[in-house]
Coordinates of C-alpha atoms in Angstrom, one line a residue:
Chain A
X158 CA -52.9 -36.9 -22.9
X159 CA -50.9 -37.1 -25.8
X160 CA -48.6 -34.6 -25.1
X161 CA -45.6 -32.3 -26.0
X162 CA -44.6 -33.5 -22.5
X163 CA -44.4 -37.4 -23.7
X164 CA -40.5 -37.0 -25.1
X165 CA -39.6 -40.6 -25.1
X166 CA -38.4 -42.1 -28.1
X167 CA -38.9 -38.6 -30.1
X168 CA -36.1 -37.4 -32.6
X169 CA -34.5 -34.1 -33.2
X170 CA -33.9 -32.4 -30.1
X171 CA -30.2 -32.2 -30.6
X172 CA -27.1 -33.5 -27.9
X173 CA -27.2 -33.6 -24.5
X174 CA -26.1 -30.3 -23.0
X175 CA -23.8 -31.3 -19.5
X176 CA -22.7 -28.3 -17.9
X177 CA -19.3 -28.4 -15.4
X178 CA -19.9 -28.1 -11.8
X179 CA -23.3 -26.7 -12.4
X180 CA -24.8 -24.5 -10.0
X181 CA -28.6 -25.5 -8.2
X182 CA -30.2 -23.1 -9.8
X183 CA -29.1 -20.7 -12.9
X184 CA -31.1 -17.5 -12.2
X185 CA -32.2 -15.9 -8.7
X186 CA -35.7 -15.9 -10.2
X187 CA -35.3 -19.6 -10.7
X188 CA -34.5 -20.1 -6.9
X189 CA -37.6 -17.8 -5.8
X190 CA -39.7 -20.4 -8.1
X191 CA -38.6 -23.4 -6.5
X192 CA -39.5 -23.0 -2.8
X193 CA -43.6 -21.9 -3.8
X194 CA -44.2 -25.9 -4.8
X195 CA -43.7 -27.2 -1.1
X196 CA -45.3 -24.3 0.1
X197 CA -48.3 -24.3 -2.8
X198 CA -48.3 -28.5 -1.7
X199 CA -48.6 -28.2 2.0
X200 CA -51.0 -25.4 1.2
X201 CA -53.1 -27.9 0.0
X202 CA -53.8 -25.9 -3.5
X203 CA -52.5 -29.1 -5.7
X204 CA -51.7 -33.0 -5.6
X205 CA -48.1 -33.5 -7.6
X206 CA -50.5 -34.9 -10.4
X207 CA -52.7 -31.9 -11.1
X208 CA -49.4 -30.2 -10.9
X209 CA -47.8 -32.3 -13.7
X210 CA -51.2 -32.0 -16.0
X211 CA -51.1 -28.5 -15.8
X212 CA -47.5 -28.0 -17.2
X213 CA -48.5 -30.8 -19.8
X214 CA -51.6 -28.9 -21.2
X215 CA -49.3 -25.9 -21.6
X216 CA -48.6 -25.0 -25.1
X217 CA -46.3 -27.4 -27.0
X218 CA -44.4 -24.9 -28.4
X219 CA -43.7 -22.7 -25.0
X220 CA -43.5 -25.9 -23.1
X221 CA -39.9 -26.7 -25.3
X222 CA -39.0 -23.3 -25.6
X223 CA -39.0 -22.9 -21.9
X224 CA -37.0 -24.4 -19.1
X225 CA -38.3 -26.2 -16.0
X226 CA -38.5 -24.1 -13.7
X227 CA -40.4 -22.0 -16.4
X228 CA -43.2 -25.0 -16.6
X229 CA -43.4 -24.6 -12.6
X230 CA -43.9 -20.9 -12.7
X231 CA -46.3 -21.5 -15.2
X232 CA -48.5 -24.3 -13.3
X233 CA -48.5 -21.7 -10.5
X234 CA -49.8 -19.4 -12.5
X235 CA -52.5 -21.6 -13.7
X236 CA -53.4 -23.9 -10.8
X237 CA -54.0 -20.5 -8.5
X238 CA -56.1 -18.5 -11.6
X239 CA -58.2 -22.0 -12.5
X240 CA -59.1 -22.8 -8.3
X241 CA -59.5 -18.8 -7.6
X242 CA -57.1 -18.8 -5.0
X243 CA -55.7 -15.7 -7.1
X244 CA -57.7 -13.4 -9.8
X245 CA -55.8 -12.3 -13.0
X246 CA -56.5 -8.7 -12.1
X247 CA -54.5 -9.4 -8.8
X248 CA -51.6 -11.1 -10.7
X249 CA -51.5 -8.0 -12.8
X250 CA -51.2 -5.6 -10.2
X251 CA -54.8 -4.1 -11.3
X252 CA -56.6 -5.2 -8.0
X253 CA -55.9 -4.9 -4.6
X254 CA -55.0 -8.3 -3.3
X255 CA -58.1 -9.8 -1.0
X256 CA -57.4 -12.2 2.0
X257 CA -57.9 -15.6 1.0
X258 CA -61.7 -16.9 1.2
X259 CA -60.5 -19.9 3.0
X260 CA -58.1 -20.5 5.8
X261 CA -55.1 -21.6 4.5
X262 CA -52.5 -23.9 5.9
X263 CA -49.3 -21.9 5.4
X264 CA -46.0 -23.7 5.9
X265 CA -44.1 -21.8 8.1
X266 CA -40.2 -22.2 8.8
X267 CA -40.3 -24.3 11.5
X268 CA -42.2 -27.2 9.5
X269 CA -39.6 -27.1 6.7
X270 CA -36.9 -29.5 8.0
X271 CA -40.1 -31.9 8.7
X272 CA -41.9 -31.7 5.5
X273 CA -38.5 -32.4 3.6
X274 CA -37.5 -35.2 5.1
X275 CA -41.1 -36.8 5.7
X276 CA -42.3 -35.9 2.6
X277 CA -45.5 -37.3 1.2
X278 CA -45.7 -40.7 -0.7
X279 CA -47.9 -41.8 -3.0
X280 CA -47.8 -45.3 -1.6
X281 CA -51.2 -46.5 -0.5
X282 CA -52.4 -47.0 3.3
X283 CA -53.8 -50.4 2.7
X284 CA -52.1 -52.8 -0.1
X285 CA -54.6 -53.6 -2.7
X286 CA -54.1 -57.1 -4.9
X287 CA -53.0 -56.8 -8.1
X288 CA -53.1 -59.4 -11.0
X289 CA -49.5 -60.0 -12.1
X290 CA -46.5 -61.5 -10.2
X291 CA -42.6 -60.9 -11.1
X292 CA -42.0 -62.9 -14.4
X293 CA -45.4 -62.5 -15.8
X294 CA -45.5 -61.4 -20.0
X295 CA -47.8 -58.3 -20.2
X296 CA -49.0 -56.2 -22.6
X297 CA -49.9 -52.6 -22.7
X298 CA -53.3 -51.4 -24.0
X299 CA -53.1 -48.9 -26.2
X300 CA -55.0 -45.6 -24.2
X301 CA -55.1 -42.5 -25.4
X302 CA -57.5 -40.4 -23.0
X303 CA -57.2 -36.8 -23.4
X304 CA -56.3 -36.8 -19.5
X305 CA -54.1 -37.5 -17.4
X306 CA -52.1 -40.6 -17.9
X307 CA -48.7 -42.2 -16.9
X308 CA -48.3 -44.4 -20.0
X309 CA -45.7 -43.7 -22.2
X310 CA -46.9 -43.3 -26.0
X311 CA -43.3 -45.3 -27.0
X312 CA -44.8 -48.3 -24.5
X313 CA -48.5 -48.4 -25.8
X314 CA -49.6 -51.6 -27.0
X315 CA -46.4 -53.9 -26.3
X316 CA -45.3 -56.8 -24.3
X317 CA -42.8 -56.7 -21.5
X318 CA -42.5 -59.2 -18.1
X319 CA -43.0 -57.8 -14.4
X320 CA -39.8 -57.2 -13.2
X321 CA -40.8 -55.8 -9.5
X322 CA -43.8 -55.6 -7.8
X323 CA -43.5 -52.2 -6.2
X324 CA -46.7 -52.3 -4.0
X325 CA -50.0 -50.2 -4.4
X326 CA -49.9 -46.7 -5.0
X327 CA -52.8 -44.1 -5.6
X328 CA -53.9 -43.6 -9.1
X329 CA -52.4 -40.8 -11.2
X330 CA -55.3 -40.9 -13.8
X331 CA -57.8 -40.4 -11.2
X332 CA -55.9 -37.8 -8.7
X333 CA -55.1 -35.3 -11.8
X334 CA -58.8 -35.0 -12.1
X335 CA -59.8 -34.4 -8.4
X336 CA -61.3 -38.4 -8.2
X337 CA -59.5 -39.4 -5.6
X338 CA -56.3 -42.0 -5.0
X339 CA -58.3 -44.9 -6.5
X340 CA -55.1 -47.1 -5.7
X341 CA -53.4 -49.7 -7.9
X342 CA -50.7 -52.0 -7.7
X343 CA -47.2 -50.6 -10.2
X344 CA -45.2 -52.7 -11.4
X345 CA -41.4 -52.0 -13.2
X346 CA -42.3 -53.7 -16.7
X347 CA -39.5 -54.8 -18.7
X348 CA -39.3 -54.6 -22.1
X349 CA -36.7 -55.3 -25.3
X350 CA -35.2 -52.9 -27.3
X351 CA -36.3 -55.2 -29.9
X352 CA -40.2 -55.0 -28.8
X353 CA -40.0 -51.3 -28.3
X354 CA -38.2 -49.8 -31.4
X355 CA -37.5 -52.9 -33.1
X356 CA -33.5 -53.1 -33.0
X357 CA -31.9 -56.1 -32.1
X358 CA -29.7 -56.8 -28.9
X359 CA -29.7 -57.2 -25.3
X360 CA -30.7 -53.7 -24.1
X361 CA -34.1 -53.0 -21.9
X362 CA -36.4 -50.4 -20.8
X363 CA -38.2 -51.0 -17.2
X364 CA -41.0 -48.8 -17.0
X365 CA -43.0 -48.2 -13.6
X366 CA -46.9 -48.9 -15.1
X367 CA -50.1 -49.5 -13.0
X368 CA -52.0 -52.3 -12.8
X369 CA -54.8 -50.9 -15.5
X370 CA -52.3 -50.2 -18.3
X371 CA -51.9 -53.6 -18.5
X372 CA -53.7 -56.9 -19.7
X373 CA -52.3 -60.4 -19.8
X374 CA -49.9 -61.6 -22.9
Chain B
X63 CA -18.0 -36.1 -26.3
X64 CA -21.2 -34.0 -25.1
X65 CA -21.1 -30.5 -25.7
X66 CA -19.5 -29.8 -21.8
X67 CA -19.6 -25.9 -21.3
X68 CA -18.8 -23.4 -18.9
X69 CA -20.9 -20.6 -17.4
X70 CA -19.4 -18.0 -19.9
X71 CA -20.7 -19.1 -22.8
X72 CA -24.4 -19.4 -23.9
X73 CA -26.7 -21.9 -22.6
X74 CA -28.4 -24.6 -25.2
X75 CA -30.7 -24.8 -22.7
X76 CA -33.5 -22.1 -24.1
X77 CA -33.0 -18.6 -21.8
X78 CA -36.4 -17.8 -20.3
X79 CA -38.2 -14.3 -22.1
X80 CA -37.2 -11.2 -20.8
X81 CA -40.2 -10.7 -18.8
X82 CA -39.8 -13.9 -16.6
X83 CA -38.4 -12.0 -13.5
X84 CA -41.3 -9.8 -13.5
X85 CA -43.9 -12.9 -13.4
X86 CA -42.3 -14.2 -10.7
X87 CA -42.0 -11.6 -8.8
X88 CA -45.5 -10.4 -9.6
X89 CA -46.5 -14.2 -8.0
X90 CA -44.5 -14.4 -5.3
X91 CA -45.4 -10.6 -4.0
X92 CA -49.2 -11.6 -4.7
X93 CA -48.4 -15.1 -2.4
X94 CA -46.7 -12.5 0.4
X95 CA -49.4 -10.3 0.1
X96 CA -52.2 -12.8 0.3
X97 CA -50.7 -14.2 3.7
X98 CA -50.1 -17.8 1.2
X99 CA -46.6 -18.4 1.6
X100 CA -44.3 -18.0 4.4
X101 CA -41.3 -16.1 3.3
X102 CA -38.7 -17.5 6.5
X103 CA -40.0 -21.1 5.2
X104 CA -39.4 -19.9 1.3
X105 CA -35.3 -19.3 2.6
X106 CA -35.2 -22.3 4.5
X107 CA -36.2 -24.4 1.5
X108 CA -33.8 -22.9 -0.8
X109 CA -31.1 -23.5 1.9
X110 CA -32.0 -26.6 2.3
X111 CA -31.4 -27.6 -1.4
X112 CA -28.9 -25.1 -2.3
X113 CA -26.6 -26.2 0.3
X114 CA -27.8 -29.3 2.5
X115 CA -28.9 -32.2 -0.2
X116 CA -26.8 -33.4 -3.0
X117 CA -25.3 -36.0 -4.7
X118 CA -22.5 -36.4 -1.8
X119 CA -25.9 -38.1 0.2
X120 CA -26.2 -40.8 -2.5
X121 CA -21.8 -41.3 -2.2
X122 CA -22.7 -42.1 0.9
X123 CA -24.9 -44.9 0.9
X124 CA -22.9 -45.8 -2.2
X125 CA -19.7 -46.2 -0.4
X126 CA -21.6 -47.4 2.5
X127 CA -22.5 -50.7 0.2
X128 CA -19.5 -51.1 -0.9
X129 CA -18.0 -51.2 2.4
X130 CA -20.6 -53.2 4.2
X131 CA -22.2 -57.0 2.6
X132 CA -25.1 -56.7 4.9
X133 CA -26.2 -53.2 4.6
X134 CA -25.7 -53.7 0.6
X135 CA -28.4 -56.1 0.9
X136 CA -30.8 -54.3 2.7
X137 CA -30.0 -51.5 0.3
X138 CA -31.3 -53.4 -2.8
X139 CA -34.1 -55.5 -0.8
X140 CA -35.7 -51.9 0.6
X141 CA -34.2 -49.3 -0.7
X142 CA -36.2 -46.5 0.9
X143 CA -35.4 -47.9 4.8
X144 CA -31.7 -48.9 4.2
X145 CA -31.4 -44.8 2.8
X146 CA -33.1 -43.6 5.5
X147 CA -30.9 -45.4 8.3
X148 CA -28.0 -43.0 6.9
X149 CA -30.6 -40.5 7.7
X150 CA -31.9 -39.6 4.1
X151 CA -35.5 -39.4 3.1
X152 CA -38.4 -37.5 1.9
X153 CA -39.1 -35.0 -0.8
X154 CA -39.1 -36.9 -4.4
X155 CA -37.6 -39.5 -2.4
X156 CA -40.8 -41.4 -0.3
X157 CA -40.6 -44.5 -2.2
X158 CA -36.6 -45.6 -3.5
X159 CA -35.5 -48.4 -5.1
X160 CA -31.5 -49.0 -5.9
X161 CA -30.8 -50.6 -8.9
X162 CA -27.0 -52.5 -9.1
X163 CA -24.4 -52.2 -12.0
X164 CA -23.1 -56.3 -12.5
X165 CA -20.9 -57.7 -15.5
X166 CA -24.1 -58.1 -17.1
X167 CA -26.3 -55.0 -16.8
X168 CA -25.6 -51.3 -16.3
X169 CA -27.9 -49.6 -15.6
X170 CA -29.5 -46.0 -16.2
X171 CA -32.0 -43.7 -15.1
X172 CA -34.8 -41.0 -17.0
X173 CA -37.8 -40.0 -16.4
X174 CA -39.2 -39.3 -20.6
X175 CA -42.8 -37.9 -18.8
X176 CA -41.3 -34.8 -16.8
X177 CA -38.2 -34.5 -14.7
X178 CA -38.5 -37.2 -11.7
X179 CA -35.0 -37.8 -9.9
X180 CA -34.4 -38.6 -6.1
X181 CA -33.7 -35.4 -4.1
X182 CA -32.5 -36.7 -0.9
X183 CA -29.8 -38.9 -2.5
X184 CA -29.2 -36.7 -6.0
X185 CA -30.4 -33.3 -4.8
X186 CA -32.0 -31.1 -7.1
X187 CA -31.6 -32.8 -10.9
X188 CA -29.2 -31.2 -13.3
X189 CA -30.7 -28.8 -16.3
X190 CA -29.7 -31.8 -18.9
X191 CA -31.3 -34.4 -16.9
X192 CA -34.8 -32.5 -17.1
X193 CA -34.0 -31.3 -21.0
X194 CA -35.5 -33.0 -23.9
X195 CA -32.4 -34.1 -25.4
X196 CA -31.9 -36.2 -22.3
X197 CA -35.7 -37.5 -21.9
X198 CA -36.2 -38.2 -25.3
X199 CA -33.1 -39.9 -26.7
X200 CA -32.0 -42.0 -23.7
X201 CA -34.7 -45.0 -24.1
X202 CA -34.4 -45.1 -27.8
X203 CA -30.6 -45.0 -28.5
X204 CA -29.2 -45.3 -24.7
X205 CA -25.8 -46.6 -25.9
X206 CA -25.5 -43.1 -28.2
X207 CA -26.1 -40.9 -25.0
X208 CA -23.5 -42.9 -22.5
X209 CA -21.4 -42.2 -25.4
X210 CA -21.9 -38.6 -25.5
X211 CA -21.0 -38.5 -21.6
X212 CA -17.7 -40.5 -22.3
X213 CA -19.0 -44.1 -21.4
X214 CA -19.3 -47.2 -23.7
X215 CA -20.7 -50.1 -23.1
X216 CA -19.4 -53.5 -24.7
X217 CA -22.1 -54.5 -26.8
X218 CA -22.8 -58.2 -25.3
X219 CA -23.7 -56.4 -22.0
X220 CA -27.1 -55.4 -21.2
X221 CA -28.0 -51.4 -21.0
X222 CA -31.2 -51.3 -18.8
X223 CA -33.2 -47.7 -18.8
X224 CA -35.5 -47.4 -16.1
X225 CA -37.6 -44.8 -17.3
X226 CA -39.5 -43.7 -13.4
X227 CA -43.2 -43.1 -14.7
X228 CA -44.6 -43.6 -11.3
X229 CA -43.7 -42.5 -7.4
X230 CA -40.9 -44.9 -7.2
X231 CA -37.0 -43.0 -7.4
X232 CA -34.2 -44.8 -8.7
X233 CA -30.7 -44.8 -7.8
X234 CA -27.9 -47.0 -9.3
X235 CA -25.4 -48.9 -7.4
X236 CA -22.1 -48.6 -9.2
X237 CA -19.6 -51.4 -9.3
X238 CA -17.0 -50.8 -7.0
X239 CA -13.5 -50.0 -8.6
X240 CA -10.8 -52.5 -8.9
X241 CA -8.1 -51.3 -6.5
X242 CA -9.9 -49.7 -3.8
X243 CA -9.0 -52.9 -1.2
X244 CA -9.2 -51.5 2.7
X245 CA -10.1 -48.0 1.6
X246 CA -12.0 -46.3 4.0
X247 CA -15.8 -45.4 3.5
X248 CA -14.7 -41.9 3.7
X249 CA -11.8 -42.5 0.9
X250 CA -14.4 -44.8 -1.2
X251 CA -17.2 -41.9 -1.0
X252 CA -14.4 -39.8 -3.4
X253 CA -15.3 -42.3 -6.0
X254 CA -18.6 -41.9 -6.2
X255 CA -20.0 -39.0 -9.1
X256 CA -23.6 -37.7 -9.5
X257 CA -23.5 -39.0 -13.1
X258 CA -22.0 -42.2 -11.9
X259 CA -25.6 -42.9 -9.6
X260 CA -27.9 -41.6 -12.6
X261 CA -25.7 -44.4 -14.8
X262 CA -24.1 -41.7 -17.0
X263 CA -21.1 -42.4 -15.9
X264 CA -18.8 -44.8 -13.8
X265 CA -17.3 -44.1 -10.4
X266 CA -13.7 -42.2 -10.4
X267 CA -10.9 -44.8 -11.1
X268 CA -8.6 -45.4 -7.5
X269 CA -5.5 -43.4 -9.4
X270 CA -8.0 -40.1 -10.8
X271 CA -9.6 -39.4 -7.0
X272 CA -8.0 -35.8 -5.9

């Protein structure tokens, strides 16, 4: 979707705010947010895409007035109400909380260490061909679905070579929607300063696109 | 310069709404309740992130190709395995690919669609890297941001963003600093910064390591 989310290229958001020695997380309430996505993952209640959709079909305006771990509290929030695994009346405090319906895969202490480091890639089981080979000029089609979609507006409808071929991985634009992996080969597509925003010189932008953002140039 | 701060001052960052404690605990007690979420494995998460995974990870395997031709190689041909055999994997971190700094190219990282950043190397990505100053400006006027973080790049050499819309991490490779001859990994490790792996910065110089 064209969304608030889609930052690159945009103008006005003011300097880069480093911070010395920073610490992991600014507010306690930040650092009870963060540990609810592995469990909310393992769970089984979202794939990392629906999770990203749901913070970018939050409002445009909250979505820049509030931080990141904000976004997460908030895809939570919506995720849980949307599949039922919560009520509003229960997040209120208005309802007695009622067991879950299903039986729920909780991760438990003893499976952190194993679900960190394992984690869960997106890479495919099987490879899957794809049309392009390193050095091949592409071009973008210009999508603008009201969905899920890793495009970047700033790379719609330009020309760039295949830089790597990263293997097949499953399909963003379908697994946002609950339509399975559908998997694809990604490529790093690079492209020229020059092609994207139309300033001379020698600087680049790779972008990681699938293999159905793109036709032949 | 960019507007470096300390933790007395005000935030540019926007401050979440009064009432953001209150959500989160209202979710997290609902989670407890509901038998969702395990509250041991909640700790152990934060632990592991708050104290466990950071950017000293990635100063290894940086210093680690510095130090060692062969395992350099392995580093840039599969990323992923060649992190993994300094024990490193996982989380936001399944599918890595390193990127190298030459006399031609430096490189930098973003992701402009959310926040995407390689935990098991980087740890948990700073609040500028996931702000929209950073994800907006840093594929349209790259050599403006370096700037900003002290860095300039001569203009005949090649800035390369690699903007990480998909499941693969990036991490970049520094180039290794004049001087350093028969320093140990341990000593070389020093060098490395956080900023200097996302590209928004260059490894400590021999004579500035404390």
């Amino acid at each position: 979707m064209n969304g608030i989310h889609d930052l690159g290229g945009a103008h006005g958001h003011g300097p880069i705010a480093a911070e010395i020695d920073e610490p992991v997380f600014h507010h306690d309430w930040e650092r009870r947010v963060f540990p609810l996505f592995a469990s909310l993952y393992v769970g089984g209640y979202f794939n990392v895409d629906e999770f990203r959709h749901t913070i970018e079909r939050m409002d445009p305006a909250h979505y820049l007035q509030s931080s990141y771990y904000e976004h997460w509290l908030h895809a939570f929030e919506t995720i849980l109400l949307e599949k039922g695994v919560i009520s509003a009346a229960e997040l209120r405090g208005t309802a007695t909380p009622t067991a879950s319906a299903q039986p729920a895969t909780v991760l438990t202490a003893d499976m952190v260490e194993a679900v960190v480091l394992g984690g869960a890639s997106a890479r495919a089981a099987e490879d899957v061909p794809g049309r392009f080979k390193v050095g091949d000029r592409v071009r973008t089609k210009n999508l603008n679905p009201a969905t899920h979609i890793r495009l970047p507006r700033y790379a719609r409808d330009k020309v760039g070579s295949i830089e790597i071929v990263h293997g097949a991985f499953a399909f963003p634009d379908s697994m946002a929607h609950g339509q399975g992996e559908q998997p694809q080969q990604v490529y790093a597509v690079r492209f020229s300063a020059e092609e994207l925003w139309g300033v001379a010189g020698p600087d680049t932008v790779c972008i990681d696109l699938w293999d159905s953002y793109l036709e032949a140039a | 310069m960019s507007h470096i701060h300390d933790h007395n001052h005000p935030h540019d960052h926007t401050e979440p709404p009064e009432d953001i404690e209150l959500r989160v605990k209202a979710l997290e007690s609902l989670l407890l309740e509901k038998g969702l979420v395990d509250p041991a494995a909640l700790e152990a998460l934060i632990d592991t992130y708050e104290h466990k995974v950071g950017p000293r990870n990635g100063a290894q395997v940086v210093a680690r190709a510095w130090s060692d031709p062969q395992y350099r190689r392995r580093l840039l041909e599969d990323g992923t395995a060649a992190i993994a055999e300094l024990g490193f994997s996982g989380v936001q971190g399944e599918d890595m690919r390193v990127v190298e700094n030459s006399a031609q190219v430096h490189n930098v990282t973003v992701c402009t669609l959310c926040s995407c950043y390689p935990w098991p190397t980087l740890g948990l990505p700073p609040a500028w890297y996931k702000s929209a100053p950073y994800r907006s400006r840093i594929v349209i006027d790259p050599r403006g941001v370096l700037a900003e973080f002290g860095l300039t790049i001569p203009a005949d050499k090649e800035v390369r963003v690699w903007d990480s819309s998909a499941e693969l991490r990036y991490l970049v490779l520094p180039e290794r600093p004049a001087g350093t001859d028969g320093w140990s990994e341990a000593q070389l490790a020093e060098l490395v910064t956080r900023d200097s792996m996302i590209g928004t910065g260059l490894p400590k110089a021999p004579g500035a390591a404390a």
